[in-house]
Short mmCIF file of C-alpha atoms in Angstrom, two decimals:
data_model
loop_
_atom_site.label_atom_id
_atom_site.label_comp_id
_atom_site.label_asym_id
_atom_site.label_seq_id
_atom_site.Cartn_x
_atom_site.Cartn_y
_atom_site.Cartn_z
CA MET A 1 88.06 83.47 111.01
CA ALA A 2 84.78 81.60 111.33
CA LEU A 3 83.56 80.06 114.58
CA GLY A 4 82.91 76.31 114.48
CA THR A 5 80.40 74.77 116.88
CA MET A 6 80.77 71.01 116.38
CA THR A 7 81.16 70.36 120.13
CA TRP A 8 78.40 72.71 121.28
CA GLY A 9 75.66 70.90 123.14
CA GLY A 10 78.14 68.10 123.95
CA ASP A 11 81.64 68.75 125.30
CA THR A 12 80.87 72.49 125.19
CA ASP A 13 77.91 73.41 127.38
CA SER A 14 75.62 76.38 126.77
CA GLU A 15 77.41 78.64 129.27
CA GLU A 16 80.80 78.12 127.63
CA ALA A 17 79.20 78.45 124.18
CA ALA A 18 77.78 81.82 125.21
CA SER A 19 81.19 82.99 126.37
CA GLN A 20 82.79 81.91 123.08
CA LEU A 21 80.13 83.58 120.96
CA VAL A 22 80.46 86.89 122.80
CA ALA A 23 84.26 86.82 122.57
CA PHE A 24 84.07 86.01 118.86
CA VAL A 25 81.63 88.80 118.05
CA ASP A 26 83.50 91.30 120.24
CA ALA A 27 86.64 90.48 118.24
CA GLY A 28 84.81 91.33 115.01
CA GLY A 29 83.82 87.80 113.98
CA THR A 30 80.60 87.24 112.04
CA LEU A 31 80.48 83.77 110.42
CA VAL A 32 79.27 81.02 112.79
CA ASP A 33 79.10 77.49 111.41
CA THR A 34 77.10 74.51 112.64
CA ALA A 35 75.27 71.47 111.19
CA ASP A 36 72.04 69.62 111.83
CA ILE A 37 74.00 66.50 112.79
CA TYR A 38 76.27 68.12 115.40
CA GLY A 39 75.27 66.74 118.77
CA GLU A 40 72.16 65.29 117.12
CA GLY A 41 70.83 68.82 116.70
CA GLU A 42 71.97 70.17 120.06
CA SER A 43 74.59 72.44 118.51
CA GLU A 44 71.88 74.24 116.53
CA ARG A 45 69.62 74.44 119.59
CA VAL A 46 72.35 75.94 121.76
CA LEU A 47 73.35 78.44 119.09
CA GLY A 48 69.73 79.38 118.41
CA GLY A 49 69.17 80.00 122.10
CA LEU A 50 72.00 82.54 122.16
CA LEU A 51 70.81 84.59 119.20
CA GLY A 52 68.60 87.53 119.94
CA ASP A 53 69.09 88.18 123.65
CA LEU A 54 72.87 87.64 123.82
CA VAL A 55 73.95 88.51 120.28
CA PRO A 56 71.66 90.20 117.72
CA ARG A 57 70.68 87.79 114.96
CA ASP A 58 71.58 90.35 112.31
CA ASP A 59 75.17 90.53 113.62
CA ILE A 60 75.77 86.90 112.64
CA VAL A 61 76.28 85.20 109.30
CA LEU A 62 74.59 81.96 110.26
CA ALA A 63 75.74 78.82 108.46
CA THR A 64 74.49 75.26 108.85
CA LYS A 65 74.50 72.02 106.88
CA ALA A 66 72.21 69.18 105.81
CA VAL A 67 72.50 65.72 104.16
CA ALA A 68 73.85 63.62 107.06
CA ARG A 69 71.36 61.07 108.38
CA ARG A 70 69.43 62.36 111.39
CA THR A 71 66.62 59.81 111.72
CA ASP A 72 65.35 56.63 110.14
CA GLY A 73 62.95 56.80 107.23
CA PRO A 74 63.12 58.02 103.63
CA PHE A 75 63.51 61.69 104.54
CA GLY A 76 65.77 61.32 107.59
CA GLY A 77 68.94 62.04 105.64
CA GLY A 78 70.49 62.34 102.21
CA ALA A 79 70.28 64.90 99.43
CA SER A 80 66.85 64.15 97.97
CA ARG A 81 64.41 67.05 97.70
CA GLY A 82 62.24 65.63 100.47
CA ALA A 83 65.14 64.97 102.84
CA LEU A 84 66.74 68.36 102.28
CA LEU A 85 63.56 70.38 102.76
CA SER A 86 62.77 68.40 105.89
CA ALA A 87 66.27 69.10 107.19
CA LEU A 88 65.92 72.78 106.37
CA GLU A 89 62.71 73.12 108.38
CA GLY A 90 64.30 71.29 111.30
CA SER A 91 67.35 73.56 111.29
CA LEU A 92 65.21 76.70 111.15
CA ARG A 93 63.18 75.44 114.10
CA ARG A 94 66.20 74.55 116.25
CA LEU A 95 68.01 77.79 115.38
CA GLY A 96 64.91 79.86 116.09
CA THR A 97 65.20 81.89 112.91
CA ASP A 98 63.28 82.37 109.67
CA HIS A 99 66.32 82.12 107.43
CA ILE A 100 69.83 80.68 107.19
CA ASP A 101 72.52 82.85 105.66
CA LEU A 102 74.59 79.98 104.26
CA TRP A 103 72.99 76.56 103.83
CA GLN A 104 75.49 73.86 102.90
CA LEU A 105 75.30 70.31 101.59
CA HIS A 106 77.39 68.32 104.07
CA ALA A 107 78.38 65.61 101.56
CA TRP A 108 77.78 64.35 98.02
CA ASP A 109 74.93 61.83 97.77
CA THR A 110 75.59 59.16 95.12
CA THR A 111 72.00 57.91 95.27
CA VAL A 112 70.29 61.15 94.19
CA PRO A 113 70.48 62.93 90.81
CA VAL A 114 72.46 66.12 91.29
CA ASP A 115 69.76 68.15 89.51
CA GLU A 116 67.21 67.11 92.15
CA THR A 117 69.57 68.18 94.91
CA LEU A 118 70.29 71.52 93.27
CA ALA A 119 66.57 72.14 92.71
CA ALA A 120 66.06 71.88 96.47
CA LEU A 121 68.77 74.51 97.00
CA GLU A 122 67.06 76.77 94.46
CA TYR A 123 63.75 76.36 96.29
CA ALA A 124 65.42 77.27 99.58
CA VAL A 125 66.81 80.48 98.09
CA ASN A 126 63.61 81.38 96.23
CA SER A 127 61.57 80.92 99.40
CA GLY A 128 63.88 83.19 101.39
CA LYS A 129 64.72 80.41 103.86
CA ALA A 130 68.33 80.40 102.69
CA ARG A 131 70.22 83.46 101.49
CA TYR A 132 73.18 81.60 99.95
CA VAL A 133 74.13 77.97 99.39
CA GLY A 134 77.34 75.99 99.41
CA VAL A 135 78.75 72.51 99.82
CA SER A 136 81.13 70.62 102.08
CA ASN A 137 83.50 67.69 101.63
CA TYR A 138 83.05 67.60 97.86
CA SER A 139 85.85 66.28 95.66
CA GLY A 140 87.07 68.35 92.74
CA TRP A 141 84.85 66.70 90.13
CA GLN A 142 81.83 66.81 92.43
CA LEU A 143 82.34 70.51 93.09
CA ALA A 144 82.81 71.30 89.40
CA THR A 145 79.74 69.26 88.44
CA ALA A 146 77.49 70.91 91.01
CA ALA A 147 78.82 74.39 90.26
CA SER A 148 78.32 73.92 86.52
CA ARG A 149 74.73 72.74 86.92
CA SER A 150 73.59 75.09 89.67
CA SER A 151 71.25 77.89 88.64
CA ALA A 152 71.90 81.61 88.51
CA VAL A 153 69.33 81.94 91.29
CA ALA A 154 71.23 79.69 93.66
CA PRO A 155 74.88 79.47 92.60
CA LEU A 156 77.31 77.71 94.90
CA VAL A 157 79.31 80.32 96.80
CA SER A 158 81.42 78.19 99.14
CA THR A 159 82.94 74.79 99.76
CA GLN A 160 83.95 73.67 103.24
CA VAL A 161 86.84 71.19 103.24
CA GLU A 162 89.54 69.92 105.56
CA TYR A 163 92.59 72.04 104.76
CA SER A 164 95.73 72.61 106.78
CA LEU A 165 99.49 72.13 106.67
CA LEU A 166 98.78 68.49 107.53
CA GLU A 167 95.96 67.99 105.01
CA ARG A 168 96.66 69.50 101.61
CA GLY A 169 94.90 66.98 99.38
CA VAL A 170 92.45 69.64 98.20
CA ASP A 171 95.33 71.46 96.49
CA ARG A 172 95.23 68.84 93.72
CA GLU A 173 91.74 69.45 92.31
CA VAL A 174 89.34 71.10 94.76
CA VAL A 175 91.22 74.40 95.02
CA PRO A 176 91.58 74.79 91.22
CA ALA A 177 87.92 73.88 90.71
CA ALA A 178 86.82 76.41 93.34
CA GLU A 179 88.99 79.12 91.79
CA HIS A 180 87.64 78.42 88.31
CA HIS A 181 84.01 78.65 89.47
CA GLY A 182 84.50 81.60 91.82
CA ILE A 183 83.75 79.55 94.94
CA GLY A 184 85.25 80.49 98.31
CA LEU A 185 87.07 77.98 100.52
CA LEU A 186 86.09 77.50 104.17
CA PRO A 187 88.79 75.26 105.68
CA TRP A 188 87.69 73.03 108.55
CA ALA A 189 90.29 71.58 110.95
CA PRO A 190 92.78 74.31 109.94
CA LEU A 191 94.90 73.29 112.94
CA GLY A 192 95.23 69.71 111.73
CA ARG A 193 92.60 68.51 114.21
CA GLY A 194 94.62 70.19 116.98
CA VAL A 195 97.93 68.52 116.16
CA LEU A 196 99.49 71.70 114.70
CA THR A 197 99.25 73.45 118.06
CA GLY A 198 102.11 71.23 119.23
CA LYS A 199 100.17 69.94 122.22
CA TYR A 200 100.75 66.31 121.21
CA ARG A 201 104.51 66.53 120.68
CA THR A 202 105.34 64.83 123.96
CA GLY A 203 102.14 62.92 124.72
CA THR A 204 98.38 63.29 124.98
CA PRO A 205 97.15 66.00 127.40
CA ALA A 206 94.34 64.73 129.61
CA ASP A 207 92.08 67.65 128.70
CA SER A 208 92.62 67.36 124.93
CA ARG A 209 90.44 65.86 122.22
CA GLY A 210 93.09 63.21 121.76
CA ALA A 211 92.24 61.90 125.23
CA SER A 212 88.50 61.88 124.52
CA SER A 213 86.83 58.57 123.68
CA VAL A 214 84.77 60.44 121.09
CA PHE A 215 87.57 62.33 119.33
CA ALA A 216 90.68 60.19 119.92
CA GLY A 217 90.48 58.57 116.47
CA TYR A 218 89.75 61.95 114.89
CA VAL A 219 93.03 63.33 116.27
CA GLU A 220 95.07 60.16 115.75
CA HIS A 221 94.53 60.48 112.00
CA HIS A 222 97.19 63.21 111.90
CA ARG A 223 99.68 61.83 114.44
CA THR A 224 102.18 60.50 111.90
CA ASP A 225 105.91 60.86 111.24
CA ARG A 226 105.18 63.31 108.43
CA ALA A 227 102.97 65.35 110.75
CA ALA A 228 105.72 65.42 113.39
CA ARG A 229 108.13 67.00 110.89
CA ILE A 230 105.60 69.64 109.94
CA VAL A 231 104.72 70.40 113.57
CA GLN A 232 108.42 70.88 114.32
CA ALA A 233 108.73 73.33 111.43
CA VAL A 234 105.70 75.26 112.66
CA ALA A 235 107.14 75.40 116.19
CA THR A 236 110.46 76.67 114.86
CA ALA A 237 108.70 79.37 112.85
CA ALA A 238 106.65 80.38 115.89
CA ASP A 239 109.78 80.71 118.03
CA GLY A 240 111.39 82.93 115.41
CA LEU A 241 108.32 85.16 115.15
CA GLY A 242 107.66 85.31 118.88
CA THR A 243 104.18 83.86 118.54
CA SER A 244 102.42 80.51 118.98
CA PRO A 245 102.41 77.48 116.66
CA LEU A 246 98.63 77.85 116.59
CA ALA A 247 98.88 81.38 115.18
CA VAL A 248 101.45 80.33 112.56
CA ALA A 249 99.35 77.38 111.36
CA LEU A 250 96.20 79.49 111.11
CA ALA A 251 97.96 82.35 109.35
CA TRP A 252 99.32 79.92 106.76
CA VAL A 253 95.92 78.49 105.83
CA ARG A 254 94.15 81.86 106.10
CA ASP A 255 96.36 83.29 103.36
CA ARG A 256 96.12 80.36 100.94
CA PRO A 257 94.60 81.23 97.54
CA GLY A 258 90.82 81.20 97.59
CA VAL A 259 90.44 80.90 101.37
CA VAL A 260 87.64 83.02 102.81
CA ALA A 261 87.75 82.06 106.48
CA PRO A 262 89.25 79.11 108.40
CA VAL A 263 86.63 77.53 110.67
CA VAL A 264 88.06 77.30 114.18
CA GLY A 265 86.53 75.41 117.07
CA ALA A 266 87.71 75.73 120.64
CA ARG A 267 87.54 73.84 123.91
CA ASP A 268 87.10 77.10 125.84
CA THR A 269 87.10 80.85 125.37
CA GLY A 270 90.79 81.16 126.18
CA GLN A 271 91.65 78.74 123.38
CA LEU A 272 89.41 80.66 120.97
CA THR A 273 91.06 83.95 121.90
CA GLY A 274 94.41 82.35 121.16
CA SER A 275 93.19 81.36 117.69
CA LEU A 276 92.02 84.89 116.97
CA THR A 277 95.55 86.23 117.58
CA ALA A 278 96.46 84.75 114.19
CA GLU A 279 94.74 87.77 112.65
CA GLU A 280 97.56 89.91 114.04
CA ILE A 281 100.41 88.23 112.16
CA THR A 282 101.55 87.93 108.57
CA LEU A 283 104.04 85.23 107.72
CA PRO A 284 107.25 86.47 106.07
CA PRO A 285 107.74 85.04 102.55
CA ALA A 286 110.73 82.93 103.64
CA ILE A 287 108.77 81.22 106.42
CA ARG A 288 105.73 80.69 104.22
CA SER A 289 107.94 79.12 101.57
CA ALA A 290 109.59 76.83 104.13
CA LEU A 291 106.19 75.68 105.42
CA ASP A 292 104.99 75.13 101.85
CA ASP A 293 107.99 72.91 101.21
CA VAL A 294 107.84 70.80 104.36
CA SER A 295 104.10 70.16 103.91
CA ALA A 296 104.15 69.67 100.14
CA ILE A 297 102.18 66.75 98.71
CA GLU A 298 102.85 64.74 95.61
CA VAL A 299 100.96 66.03 92.60
CA GLY A 300 100.96 63.70 89.63
CA TYR A 301 99.52 63.67 86.14
CA PRO A 302 97.25 65.24 85.02
CA GLU A 303 97.26 67.92 87.73
CA ARG A 304 100.94 68.72 87.22
CA GLY A 305 100.58 68.85 83.42
CA LEU A 306 102.63 66.93 80.84
#
């Protein structure tokens, strides 16, 4: 598993963030993911403040992202060379480190030539400010294009995409493209934005993201009739295995082809600990097949072949 920090510096204060980071590292976790846009930079500041004294910097695979607009002006966002290098310096400053282990492009930028964007990634690697580079939220053709044109010095090693039993659109083209180019998948929202835990089956808990003015729309995206059928199947599987729906949903996505580490965020340390229990289970073939079937998406031509 990877630890996501989207709410750090906002709904998750520094004290709770510290507790989560310690629990994650104590459980053997290493990859911690953030972005320069999370909490307008506060997520990076909080995480940076915890590295060194609380958790040794070298014990963490530190991942962050750039491209999203942070400020006004020509270099306040986007994937131009100037914007990316400005974002990189800002992330290094907020994180309090001299290098980022995995620097990711948060989105494709239609206004910038891809070669210019990739040249900025190569500079970051050559300078030692980034060890590896990846992308996020790229479609299949975007991923294939960037991977094909990236240099041997700074090849793309990962793509971070929404992927869960409720969101399997990447199975059409992104997953095959990643497999072809040897790129690892980092699924975000592996719990279907929290819906796969089953917490919304009978309403909206007051302490959930679905009740938050900030995240209500984010969660509502997956509260559909189709989602309800999948959630029921996950709950049934969990009952049969004597575990939680959360663990079943995470185990399913963890073991999908090409997946390196699902990125899990948590409201509190107890919730994070619950997510980490997924590492203890392996889904029997019959249950995995049943979940595959109930969550299957339509795949048309040309993906399905002639």
